[in-house]
C-alpha atoms as a PDB file:
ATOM      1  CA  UNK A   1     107.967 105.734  92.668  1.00  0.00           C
ATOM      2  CA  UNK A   2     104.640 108.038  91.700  1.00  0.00           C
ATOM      3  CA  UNK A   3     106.345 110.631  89.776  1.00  0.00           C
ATOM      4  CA  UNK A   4     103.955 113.240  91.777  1.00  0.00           C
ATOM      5  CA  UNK A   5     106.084 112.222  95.025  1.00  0.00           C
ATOM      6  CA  UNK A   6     109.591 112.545  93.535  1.00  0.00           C
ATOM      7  CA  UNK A   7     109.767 115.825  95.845  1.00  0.00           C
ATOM      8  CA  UNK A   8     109.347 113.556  99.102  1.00  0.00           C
ATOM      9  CA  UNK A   9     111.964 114.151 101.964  1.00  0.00           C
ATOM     10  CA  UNK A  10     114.778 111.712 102.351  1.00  0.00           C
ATOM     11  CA  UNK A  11     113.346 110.306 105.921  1.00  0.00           C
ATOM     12  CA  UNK A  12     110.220 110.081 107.887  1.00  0.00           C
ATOM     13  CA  UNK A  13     109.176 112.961 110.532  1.00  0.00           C
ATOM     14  CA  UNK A  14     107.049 113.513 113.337  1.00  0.00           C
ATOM     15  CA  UNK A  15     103.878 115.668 112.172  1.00  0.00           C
ATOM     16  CA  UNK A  16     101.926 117.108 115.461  1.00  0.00           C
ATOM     17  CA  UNK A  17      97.932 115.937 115.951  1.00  0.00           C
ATOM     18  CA  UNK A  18      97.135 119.439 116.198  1.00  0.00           C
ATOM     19  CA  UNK A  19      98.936 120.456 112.774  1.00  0.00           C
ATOM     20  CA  UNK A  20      97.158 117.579 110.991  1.00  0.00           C
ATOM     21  CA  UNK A  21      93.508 118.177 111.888  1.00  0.00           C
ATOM     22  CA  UNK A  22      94.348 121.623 110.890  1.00  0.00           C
ATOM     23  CA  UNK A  23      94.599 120.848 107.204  1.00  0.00           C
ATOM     24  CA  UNK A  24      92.232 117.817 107.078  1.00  0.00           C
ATOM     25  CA  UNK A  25      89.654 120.212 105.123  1.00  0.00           C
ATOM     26  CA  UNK A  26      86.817 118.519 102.889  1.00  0.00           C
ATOM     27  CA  UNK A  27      88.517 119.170  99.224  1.00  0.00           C
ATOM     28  CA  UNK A  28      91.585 117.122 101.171  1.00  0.00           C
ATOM     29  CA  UNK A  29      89.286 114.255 102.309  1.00  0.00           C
ATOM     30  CA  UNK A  30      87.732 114.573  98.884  1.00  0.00           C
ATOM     31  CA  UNK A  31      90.519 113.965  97.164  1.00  0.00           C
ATOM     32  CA  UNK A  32      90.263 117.223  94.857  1.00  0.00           C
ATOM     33  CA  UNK A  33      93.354 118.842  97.110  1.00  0.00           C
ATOM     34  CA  UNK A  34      96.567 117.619  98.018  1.00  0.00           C
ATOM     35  CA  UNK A  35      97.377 118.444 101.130  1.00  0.00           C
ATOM     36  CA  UNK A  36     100.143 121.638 101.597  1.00  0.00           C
ATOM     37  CA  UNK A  37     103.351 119.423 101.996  1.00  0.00           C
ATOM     38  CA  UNK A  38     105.131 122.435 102.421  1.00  0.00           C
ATOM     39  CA  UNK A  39     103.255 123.955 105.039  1.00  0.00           C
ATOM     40  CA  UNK A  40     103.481 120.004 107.052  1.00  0.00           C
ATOM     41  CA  UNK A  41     107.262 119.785 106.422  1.00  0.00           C
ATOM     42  CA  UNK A  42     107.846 122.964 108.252  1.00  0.00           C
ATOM     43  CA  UNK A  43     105.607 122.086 110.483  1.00  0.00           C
ATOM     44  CA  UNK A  44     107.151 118.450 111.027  1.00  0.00           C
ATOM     45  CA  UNK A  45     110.153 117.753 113.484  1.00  0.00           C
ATOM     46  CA  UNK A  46     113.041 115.227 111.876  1.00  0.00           C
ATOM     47  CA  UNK A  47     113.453 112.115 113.812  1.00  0.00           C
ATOM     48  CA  UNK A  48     116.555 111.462 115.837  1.00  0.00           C
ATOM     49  CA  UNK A  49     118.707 109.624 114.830  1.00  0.00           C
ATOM     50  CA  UNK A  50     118.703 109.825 111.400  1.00  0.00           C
ATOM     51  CA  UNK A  51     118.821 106.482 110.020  1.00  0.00           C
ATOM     52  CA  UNK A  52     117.922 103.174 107.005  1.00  0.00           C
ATOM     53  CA  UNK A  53     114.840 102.323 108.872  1.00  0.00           C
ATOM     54  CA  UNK A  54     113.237 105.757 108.692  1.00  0.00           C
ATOM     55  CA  UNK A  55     113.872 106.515 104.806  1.00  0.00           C
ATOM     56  CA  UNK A  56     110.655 107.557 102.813  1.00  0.00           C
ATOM     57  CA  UNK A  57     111.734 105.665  99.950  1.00  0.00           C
ATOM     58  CA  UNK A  58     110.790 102.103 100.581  1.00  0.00           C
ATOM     59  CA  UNK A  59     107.969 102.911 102.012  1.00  0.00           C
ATOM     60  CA  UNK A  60     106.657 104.760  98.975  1.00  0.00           C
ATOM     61  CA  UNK A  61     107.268 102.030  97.046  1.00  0.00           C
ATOM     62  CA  UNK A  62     105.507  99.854  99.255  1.00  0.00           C
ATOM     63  CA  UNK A  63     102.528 102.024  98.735  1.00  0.00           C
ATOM     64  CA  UNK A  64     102.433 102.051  94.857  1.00  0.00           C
ATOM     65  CA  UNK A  65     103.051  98.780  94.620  1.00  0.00           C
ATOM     66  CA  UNK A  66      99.912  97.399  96.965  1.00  0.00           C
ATOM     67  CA  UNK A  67      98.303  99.702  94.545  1.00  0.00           C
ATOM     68  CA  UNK A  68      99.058  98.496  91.314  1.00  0.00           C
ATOM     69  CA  UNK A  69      98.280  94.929  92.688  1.00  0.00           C
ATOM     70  CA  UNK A  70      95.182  95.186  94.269  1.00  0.00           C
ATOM     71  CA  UNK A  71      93.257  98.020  92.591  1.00  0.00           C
ATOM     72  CA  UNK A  72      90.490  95.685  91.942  1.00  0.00           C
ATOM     73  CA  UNK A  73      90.129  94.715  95.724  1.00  0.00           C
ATOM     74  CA  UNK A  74      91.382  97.204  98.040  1.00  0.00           C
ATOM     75  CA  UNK A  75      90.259  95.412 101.251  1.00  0.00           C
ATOM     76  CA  UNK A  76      92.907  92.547 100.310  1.00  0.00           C
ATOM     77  CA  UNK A  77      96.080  95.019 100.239  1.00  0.00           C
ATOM     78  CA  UNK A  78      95.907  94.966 103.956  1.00  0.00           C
ATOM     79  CA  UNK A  79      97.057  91.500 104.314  1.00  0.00           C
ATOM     80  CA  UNK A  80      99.696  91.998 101.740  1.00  0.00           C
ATOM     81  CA  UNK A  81     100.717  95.649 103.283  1.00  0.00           C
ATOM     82  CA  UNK A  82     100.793  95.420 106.451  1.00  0.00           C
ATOM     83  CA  UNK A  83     104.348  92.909 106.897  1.00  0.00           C
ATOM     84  CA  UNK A  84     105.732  94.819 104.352  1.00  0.00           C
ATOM     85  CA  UNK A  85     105.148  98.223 106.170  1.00  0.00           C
ATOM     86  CA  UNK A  86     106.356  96.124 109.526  1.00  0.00           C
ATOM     87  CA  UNK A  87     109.361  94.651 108.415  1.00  0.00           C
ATOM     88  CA  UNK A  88     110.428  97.963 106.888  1.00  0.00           C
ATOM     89  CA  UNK A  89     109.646 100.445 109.656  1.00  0.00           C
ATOM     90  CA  UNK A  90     111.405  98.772 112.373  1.00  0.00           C
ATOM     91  CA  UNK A  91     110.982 100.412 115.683  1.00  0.00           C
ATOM     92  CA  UNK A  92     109.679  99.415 119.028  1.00  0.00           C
ATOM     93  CA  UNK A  93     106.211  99.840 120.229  1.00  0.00           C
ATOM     94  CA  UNK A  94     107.126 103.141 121.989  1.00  0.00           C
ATOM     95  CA  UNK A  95     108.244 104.803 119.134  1.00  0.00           C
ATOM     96  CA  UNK A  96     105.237 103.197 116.920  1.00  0.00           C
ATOM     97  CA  UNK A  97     102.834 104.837 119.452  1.00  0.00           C
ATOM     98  CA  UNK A  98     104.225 108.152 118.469  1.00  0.00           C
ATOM     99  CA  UNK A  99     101.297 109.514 116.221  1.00  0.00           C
ATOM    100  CA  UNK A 100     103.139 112.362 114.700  1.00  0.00           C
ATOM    101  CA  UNK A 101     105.291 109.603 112.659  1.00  0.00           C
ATOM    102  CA  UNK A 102     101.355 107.952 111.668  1.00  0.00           C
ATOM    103  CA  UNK A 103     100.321 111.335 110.231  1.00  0.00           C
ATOM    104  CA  UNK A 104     103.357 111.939 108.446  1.00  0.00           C
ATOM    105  CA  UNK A 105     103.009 109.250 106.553  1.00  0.00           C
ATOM    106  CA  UNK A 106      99.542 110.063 105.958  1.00  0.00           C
ATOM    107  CA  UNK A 107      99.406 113.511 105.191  1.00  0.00           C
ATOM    108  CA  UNK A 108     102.577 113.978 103.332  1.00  0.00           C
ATOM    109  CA  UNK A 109     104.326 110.782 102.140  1.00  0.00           C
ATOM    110  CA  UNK A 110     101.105 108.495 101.174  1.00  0.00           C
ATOM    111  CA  UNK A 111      97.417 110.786 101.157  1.00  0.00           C
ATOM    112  CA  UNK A 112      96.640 109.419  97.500  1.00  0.00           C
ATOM    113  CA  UNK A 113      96.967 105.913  99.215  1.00  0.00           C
ATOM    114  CA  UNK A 114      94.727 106.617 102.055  1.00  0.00           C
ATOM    115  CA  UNK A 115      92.360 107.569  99.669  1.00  0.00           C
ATOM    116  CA  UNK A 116      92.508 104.794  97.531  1.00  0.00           C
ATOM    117  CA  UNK A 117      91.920 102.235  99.940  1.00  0.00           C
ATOM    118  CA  UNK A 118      89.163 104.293 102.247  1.00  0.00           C
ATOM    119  CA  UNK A 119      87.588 106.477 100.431  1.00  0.00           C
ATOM    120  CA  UNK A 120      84.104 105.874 100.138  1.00  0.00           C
ATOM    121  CA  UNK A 121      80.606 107.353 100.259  1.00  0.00           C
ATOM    122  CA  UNK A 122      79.356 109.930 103.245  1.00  0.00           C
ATOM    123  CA  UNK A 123      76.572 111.796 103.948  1.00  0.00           C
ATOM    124  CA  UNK A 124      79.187 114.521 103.342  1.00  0.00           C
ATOM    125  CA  UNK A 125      80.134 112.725  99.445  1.00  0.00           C
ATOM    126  CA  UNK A 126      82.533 110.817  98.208  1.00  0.00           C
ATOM    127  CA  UNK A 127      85.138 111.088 100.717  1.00  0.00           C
ATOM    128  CA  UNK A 128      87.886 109.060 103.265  1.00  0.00           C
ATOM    129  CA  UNK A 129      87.009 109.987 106.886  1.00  0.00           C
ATOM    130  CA  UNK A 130      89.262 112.415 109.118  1.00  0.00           C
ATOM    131  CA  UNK A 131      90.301 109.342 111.028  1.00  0.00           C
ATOM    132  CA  UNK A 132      92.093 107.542 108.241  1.00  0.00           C
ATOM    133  CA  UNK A 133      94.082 110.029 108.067  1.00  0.00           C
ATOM    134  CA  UNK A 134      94.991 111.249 111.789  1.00  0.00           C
ATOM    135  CA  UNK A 135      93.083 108.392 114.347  1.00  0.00           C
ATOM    136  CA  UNK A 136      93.434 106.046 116.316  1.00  0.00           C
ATOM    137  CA  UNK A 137      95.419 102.939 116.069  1.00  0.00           C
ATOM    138  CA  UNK A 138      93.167 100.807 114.926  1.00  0.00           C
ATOM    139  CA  UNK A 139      91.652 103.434 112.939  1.00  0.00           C
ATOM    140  CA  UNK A 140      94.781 104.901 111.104  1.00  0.00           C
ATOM    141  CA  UNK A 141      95.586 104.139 107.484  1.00  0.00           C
ATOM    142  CA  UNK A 142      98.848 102.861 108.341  1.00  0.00           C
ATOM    143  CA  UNK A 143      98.874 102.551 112.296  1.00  0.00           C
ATOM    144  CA  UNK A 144      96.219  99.768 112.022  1.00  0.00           C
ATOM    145  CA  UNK A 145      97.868  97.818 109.185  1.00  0.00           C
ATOM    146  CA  UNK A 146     101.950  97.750 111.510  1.00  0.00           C
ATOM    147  CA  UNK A 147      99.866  97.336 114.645  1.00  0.00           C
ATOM    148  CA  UNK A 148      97.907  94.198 113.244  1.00  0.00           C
ATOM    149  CA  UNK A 149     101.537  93.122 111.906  1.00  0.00           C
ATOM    150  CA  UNK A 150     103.055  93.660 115.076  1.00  0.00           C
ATOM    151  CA  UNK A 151     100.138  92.243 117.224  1.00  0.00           C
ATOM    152  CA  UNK A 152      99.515  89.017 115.215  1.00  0.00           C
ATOM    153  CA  UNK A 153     102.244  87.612 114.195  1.00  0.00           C
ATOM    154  CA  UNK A 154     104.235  84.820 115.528  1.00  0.00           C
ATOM    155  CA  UNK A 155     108.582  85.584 116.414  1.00  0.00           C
ATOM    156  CA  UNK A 156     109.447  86.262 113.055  1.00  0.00           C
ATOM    157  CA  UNK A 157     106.440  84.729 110.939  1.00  0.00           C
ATOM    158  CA  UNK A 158     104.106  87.497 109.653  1.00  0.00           C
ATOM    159  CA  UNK A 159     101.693  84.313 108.011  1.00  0.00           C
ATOM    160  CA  UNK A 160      99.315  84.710 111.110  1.00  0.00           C
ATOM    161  CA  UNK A 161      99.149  88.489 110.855  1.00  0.00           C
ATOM    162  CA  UNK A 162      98.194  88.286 107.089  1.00  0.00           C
ATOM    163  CA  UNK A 163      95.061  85.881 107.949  1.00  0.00           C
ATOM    164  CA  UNK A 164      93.984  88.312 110.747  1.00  0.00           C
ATOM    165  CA  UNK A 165      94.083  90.958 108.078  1.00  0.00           C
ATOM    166  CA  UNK A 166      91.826  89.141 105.643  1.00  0.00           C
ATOM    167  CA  UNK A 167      89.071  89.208 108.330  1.00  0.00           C
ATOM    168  CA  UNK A 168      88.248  93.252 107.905  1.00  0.00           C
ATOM    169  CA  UNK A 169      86.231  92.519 111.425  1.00  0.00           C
ATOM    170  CA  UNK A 170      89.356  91.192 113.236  1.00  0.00           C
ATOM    171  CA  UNK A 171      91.234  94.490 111.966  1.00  0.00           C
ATOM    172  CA  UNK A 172      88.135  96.636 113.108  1.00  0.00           C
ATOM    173  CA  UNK A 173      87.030  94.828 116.366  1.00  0.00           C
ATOM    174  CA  UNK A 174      90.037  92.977 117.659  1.00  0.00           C
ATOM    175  CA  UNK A 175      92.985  95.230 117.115  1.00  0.00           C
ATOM    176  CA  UNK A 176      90.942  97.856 119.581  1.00  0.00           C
ATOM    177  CA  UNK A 177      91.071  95.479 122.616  1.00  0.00           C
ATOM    178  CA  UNK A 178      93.669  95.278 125.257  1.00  0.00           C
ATOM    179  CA  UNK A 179      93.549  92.067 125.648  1.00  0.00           C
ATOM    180  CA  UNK A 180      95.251  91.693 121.791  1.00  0.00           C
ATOM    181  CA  UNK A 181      98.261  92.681 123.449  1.00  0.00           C
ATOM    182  CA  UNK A 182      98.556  89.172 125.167  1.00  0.00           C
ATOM    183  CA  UNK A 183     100.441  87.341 122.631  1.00  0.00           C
ATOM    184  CA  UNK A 184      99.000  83.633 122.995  1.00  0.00           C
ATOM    185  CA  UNK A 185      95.505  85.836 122.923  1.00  0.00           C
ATOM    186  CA  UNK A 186      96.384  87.615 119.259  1.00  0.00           C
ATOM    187  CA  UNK A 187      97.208  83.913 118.744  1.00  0.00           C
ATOM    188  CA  UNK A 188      94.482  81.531 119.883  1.00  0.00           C
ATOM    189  CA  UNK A 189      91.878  84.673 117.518  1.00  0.00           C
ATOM    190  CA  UNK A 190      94.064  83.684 114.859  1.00  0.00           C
ATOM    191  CA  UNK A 191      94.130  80.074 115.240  1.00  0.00           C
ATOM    192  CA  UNK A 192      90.168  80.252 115.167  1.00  0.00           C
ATOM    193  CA  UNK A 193      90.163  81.953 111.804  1.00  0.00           C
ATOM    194  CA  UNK A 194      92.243  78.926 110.596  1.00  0.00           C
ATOM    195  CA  UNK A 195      90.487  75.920 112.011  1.00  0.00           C
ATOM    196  CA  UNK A 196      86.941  77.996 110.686  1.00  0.00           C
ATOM    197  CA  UNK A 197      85.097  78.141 114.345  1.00  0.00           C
ATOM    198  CA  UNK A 198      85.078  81.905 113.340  1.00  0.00           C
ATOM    199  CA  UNK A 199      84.806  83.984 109.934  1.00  0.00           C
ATOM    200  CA  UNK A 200      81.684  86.122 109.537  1.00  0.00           C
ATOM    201  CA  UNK A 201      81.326  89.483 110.925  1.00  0.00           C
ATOM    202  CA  UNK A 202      79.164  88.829 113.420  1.00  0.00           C
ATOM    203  CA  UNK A 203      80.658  85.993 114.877  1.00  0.00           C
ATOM    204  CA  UNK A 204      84.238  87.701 114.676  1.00  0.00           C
ATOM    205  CA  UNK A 205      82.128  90.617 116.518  1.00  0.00           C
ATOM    206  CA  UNK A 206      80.601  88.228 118.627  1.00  0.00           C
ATOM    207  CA  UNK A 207      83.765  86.620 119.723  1.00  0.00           C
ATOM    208  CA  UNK A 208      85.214  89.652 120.681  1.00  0.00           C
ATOM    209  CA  UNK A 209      82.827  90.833 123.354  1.00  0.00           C
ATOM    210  CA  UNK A 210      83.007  87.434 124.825  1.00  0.00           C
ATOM    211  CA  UNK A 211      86.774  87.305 124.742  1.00  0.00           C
ATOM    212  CA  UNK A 212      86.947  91.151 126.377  1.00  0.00           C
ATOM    213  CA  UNK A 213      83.788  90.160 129.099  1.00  0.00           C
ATOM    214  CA  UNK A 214      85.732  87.262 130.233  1.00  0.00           C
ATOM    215  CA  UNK A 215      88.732  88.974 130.582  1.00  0.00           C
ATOM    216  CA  UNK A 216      87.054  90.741 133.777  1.00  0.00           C
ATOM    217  CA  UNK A 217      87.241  87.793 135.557  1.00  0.00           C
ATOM    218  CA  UNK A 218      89.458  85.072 133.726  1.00  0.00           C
ATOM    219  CA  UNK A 219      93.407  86.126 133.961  1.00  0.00           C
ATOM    220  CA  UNK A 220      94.296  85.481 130.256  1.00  0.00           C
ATOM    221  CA  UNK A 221      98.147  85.945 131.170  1.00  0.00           C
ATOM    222  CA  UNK A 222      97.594  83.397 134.341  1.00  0.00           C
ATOM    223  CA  UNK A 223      96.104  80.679 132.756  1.00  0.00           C
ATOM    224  CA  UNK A 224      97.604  81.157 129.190  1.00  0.00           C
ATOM    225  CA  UNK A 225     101.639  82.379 130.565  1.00  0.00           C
ATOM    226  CA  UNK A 226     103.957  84.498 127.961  1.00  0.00           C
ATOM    227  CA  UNK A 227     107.304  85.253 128.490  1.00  0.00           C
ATOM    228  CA  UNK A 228     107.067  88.215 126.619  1.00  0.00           C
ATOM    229  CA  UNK A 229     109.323  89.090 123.456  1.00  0.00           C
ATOM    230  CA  UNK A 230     112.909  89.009 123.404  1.00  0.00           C
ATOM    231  CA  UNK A 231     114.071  92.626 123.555  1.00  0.00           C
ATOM    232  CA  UNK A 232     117.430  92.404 122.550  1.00  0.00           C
ATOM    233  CA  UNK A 233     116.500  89.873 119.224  1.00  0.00           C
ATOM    234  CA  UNK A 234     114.443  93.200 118.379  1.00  0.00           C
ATOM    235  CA  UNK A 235     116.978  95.417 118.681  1.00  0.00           C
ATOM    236  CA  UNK A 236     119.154  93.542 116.738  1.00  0.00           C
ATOM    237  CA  UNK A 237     116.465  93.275 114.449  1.00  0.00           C
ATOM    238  CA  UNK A 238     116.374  96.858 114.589  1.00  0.00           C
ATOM    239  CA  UNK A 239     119.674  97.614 114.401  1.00  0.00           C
ATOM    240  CA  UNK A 240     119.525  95.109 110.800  1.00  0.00           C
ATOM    241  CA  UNK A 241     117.242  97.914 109.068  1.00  0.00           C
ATOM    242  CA  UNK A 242     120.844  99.622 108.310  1.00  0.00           C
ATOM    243  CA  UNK A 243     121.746  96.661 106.006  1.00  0.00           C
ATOM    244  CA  UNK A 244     118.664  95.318 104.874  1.00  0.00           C
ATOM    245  CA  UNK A 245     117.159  94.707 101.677  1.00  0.00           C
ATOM    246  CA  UNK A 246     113.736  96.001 100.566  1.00  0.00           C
ATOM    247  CA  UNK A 247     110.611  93.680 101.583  1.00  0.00           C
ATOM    248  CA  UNK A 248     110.276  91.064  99.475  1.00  0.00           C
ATOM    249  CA  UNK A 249     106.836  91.476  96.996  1.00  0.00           C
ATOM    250  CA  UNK A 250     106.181  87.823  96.582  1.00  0.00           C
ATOM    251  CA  UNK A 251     107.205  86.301  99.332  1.00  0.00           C
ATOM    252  CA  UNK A 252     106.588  86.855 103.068  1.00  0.00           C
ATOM    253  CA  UNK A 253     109.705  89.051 104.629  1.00  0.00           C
ATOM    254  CA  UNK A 254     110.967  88.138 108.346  1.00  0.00           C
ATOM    255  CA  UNK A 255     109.854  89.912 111.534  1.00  0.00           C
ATOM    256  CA  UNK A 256     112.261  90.469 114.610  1.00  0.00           C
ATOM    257  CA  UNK A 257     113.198  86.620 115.435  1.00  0.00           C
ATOM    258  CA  UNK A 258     112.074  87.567 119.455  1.00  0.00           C
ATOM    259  CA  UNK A 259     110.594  84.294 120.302  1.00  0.00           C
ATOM    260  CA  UNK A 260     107.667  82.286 118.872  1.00  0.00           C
ATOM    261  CA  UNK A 261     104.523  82.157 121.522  1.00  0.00           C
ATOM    262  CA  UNK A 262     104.159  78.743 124.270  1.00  0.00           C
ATOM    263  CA  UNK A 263     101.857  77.053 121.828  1.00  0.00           C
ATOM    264  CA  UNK A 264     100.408  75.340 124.959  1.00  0.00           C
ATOM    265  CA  UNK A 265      99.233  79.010 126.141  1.00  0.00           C
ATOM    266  CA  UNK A 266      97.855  79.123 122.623  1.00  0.00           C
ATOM    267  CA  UNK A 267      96.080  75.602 122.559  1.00  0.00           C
ATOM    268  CA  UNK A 268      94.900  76.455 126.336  1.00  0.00           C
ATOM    269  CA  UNK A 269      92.965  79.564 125.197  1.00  0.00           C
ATOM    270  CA  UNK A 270      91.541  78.011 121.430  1.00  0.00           C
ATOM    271  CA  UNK A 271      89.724  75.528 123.947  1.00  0.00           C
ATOM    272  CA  UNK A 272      88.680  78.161 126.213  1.00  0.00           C
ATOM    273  CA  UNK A 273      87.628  80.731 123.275  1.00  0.00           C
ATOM    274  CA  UNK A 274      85.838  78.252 121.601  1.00  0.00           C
ATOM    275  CA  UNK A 275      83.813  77.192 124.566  1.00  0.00           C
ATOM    276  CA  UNK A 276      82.885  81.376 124.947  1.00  0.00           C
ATOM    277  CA  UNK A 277      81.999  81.605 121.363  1.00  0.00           C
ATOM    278  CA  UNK A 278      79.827  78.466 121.806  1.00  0.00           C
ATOM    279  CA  UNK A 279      77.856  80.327 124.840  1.00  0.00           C
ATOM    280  CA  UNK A 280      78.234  83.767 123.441  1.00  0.00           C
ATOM    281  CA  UNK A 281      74.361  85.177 122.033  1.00  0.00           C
ATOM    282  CA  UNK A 282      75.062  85.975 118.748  1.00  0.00           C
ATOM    283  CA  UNK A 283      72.145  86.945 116.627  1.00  0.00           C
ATOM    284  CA  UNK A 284      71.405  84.459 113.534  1.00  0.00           C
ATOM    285  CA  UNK A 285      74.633  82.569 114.652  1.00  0.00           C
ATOM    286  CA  UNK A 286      72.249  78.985 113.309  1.00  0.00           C
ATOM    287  CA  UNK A 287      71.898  80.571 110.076  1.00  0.00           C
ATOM    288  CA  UNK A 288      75.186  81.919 109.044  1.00  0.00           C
ATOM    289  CA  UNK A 289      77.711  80.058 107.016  1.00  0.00           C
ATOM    290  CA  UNK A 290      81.178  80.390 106.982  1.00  0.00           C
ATOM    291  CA  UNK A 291      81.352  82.685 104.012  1.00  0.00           C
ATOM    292  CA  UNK A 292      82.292  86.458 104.774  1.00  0.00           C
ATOM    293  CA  UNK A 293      80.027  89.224 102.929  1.00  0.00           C
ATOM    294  CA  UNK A 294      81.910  90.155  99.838  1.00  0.00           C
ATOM    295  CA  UNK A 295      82.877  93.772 101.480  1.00  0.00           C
ATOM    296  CA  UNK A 296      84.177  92.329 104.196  1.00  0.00           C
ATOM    297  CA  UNK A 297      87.303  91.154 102.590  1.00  0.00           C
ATOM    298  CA  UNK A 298      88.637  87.525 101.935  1.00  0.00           C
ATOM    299  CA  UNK A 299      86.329  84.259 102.605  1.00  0.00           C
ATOM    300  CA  UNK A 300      88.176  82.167 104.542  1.00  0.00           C
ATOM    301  CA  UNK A 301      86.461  79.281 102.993  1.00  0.00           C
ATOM    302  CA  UNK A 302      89.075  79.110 100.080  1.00  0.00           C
ATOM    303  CA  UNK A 303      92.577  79.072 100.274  1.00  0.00           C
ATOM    304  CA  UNK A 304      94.027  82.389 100.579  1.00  0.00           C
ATOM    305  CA  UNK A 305      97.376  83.882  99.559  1.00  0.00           C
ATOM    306  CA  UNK A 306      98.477  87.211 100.618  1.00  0.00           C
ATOM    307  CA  UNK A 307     101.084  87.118  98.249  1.00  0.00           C
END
């Protein structure tokens, strides 16, 4: 662990919105502060009950390590992050909607990694923006990154979610729509990263509005059925953080085995997506290749390891 961090609390805690913004000033978005962890603990409420799945620990060493490995392309620790952060923070989507536990992790277990992987340059300087810090979902360092782990992946196999964080557009412009809660939806977005249909930012952009303007009027859930997760394979999964052994660093770990989705829902909406992609008026669509601008994060025209 960072030997500036050695001080950290035992367990994560829930830090209030309000108590956040407070000390989001610029020398903390700069980066030439730390924020006052003393002043946030106090202010933070311990989460109940105490237990494995909520110690700071593994997280923190999480965080370094994504560091040490992808210092020279930041955009790419996503994909290796975010089943990492999943798989050790196991909760439910209730409790992961709990924002407090977000900007905990933010402000006082991991602000030099927020930093590192969002700072950039503002009409204000060199800088990370208030959001990455305390946001939105699909805006928070470390909300967006379990989200897209939780949203993407397939039962227990995390290998979809890691190619939907190699797009930086999927993370930015799919994680924010509803309809990404429909399971054989996440999957079918996926499935068109793989097969190539989609890659660029624009057309990942592009697919999106068609995908959420469709959605008006075509029943994704009726025509494309889900079960649903299992809820008590995630409990147990849960209940397995007590026992569990750190996330593996070279290898993909295992997500709560709660059922994989109908792959004919899946292959129902790739044919239906592609057809709206096809249609969809995306500008310069004849003239772009497959081949992702270089700050957008991987190509998906090589093969790509998140490993």
């Amino acid at each position: 662990m960072n030997r500036s961090f050695i001080d950290l609390p035992e367990q994560m805690a829930l830090l209030p919105d309000i108590v956040a913004s407070k000390y989001l000033t610029h020398s903390v978005l700069s980066g030439s502060e730390r924020p006052p962890r003393v002043a946030l603990l106090r202010a933070s409420t311990t989460i109940e009950p105490a237990g494995a799945r909520w110690n700071v620990g593994p997280v923190r060493d999480l965080v370094d390590v994504a560091i040490r490995r992808h210092d020279g392309d930041r955009a790419a620790a996503d994909a290796w992050l975010a089943p990492r952060l999943h798989a050790t923070l196991r909760m439910t989507r209730r409790e992961a909607a709990d924002t407090g536990l977000w900007n905990f992790l933010a402000l006082v277990v991991a602000p030099d990694y927020v930093l590192w992987r969002h700072k950039g340059h503002t009409k204000e300087g060199e800088r990370a923006t208030a959001d990455r810090f305390v946001g939105v979902h699909y805006k928070q360092t470390f909300a967006r990154l379990w989200w897209a782990a939780e949203m993407f992946r397939d039962g227990d196999d995390y290998e979809p979610s890691c190619i939907a964080c190699g797009n930086q557009d999927v993370l930015n412009t799919m994680l924010r729509l509803e309809v990404i809660d429909h399971r054989p939806t996440a999957r079918a977005v996926v499935r068109l990263l793989e097969k190539g249909v989609v890659s660029t930012g624009r057309q990942v952009n592009g697919l999106a509005t068609a995908i959420n303007a469709a959605a008006s009027t075509l029943v994704y859930d009726v025509v494309a059925p889900d079960d649903g997760p299992d809820s008590e394979a995630r409990r147990y999964w849960i209940d397995e953080a007590e026992n569990a052994s750190p996330a593996p660093r070279d290898n993909l770990p295992f997500g709560p085995d709660d059922g994989q989705v109908p792959a004919d829902s899946v292959d129902v909406l790739v044919h239906r997506f592609t057809e709206l992609f096809a249609e969809a008026p995306i500008r310069g669509k004849e003239k772009e290749t497959t081949t992702p601008m270089p700050s957008e994060g991987v190509s998906l025209d090589k093969p790509y390891s998140p490993f």
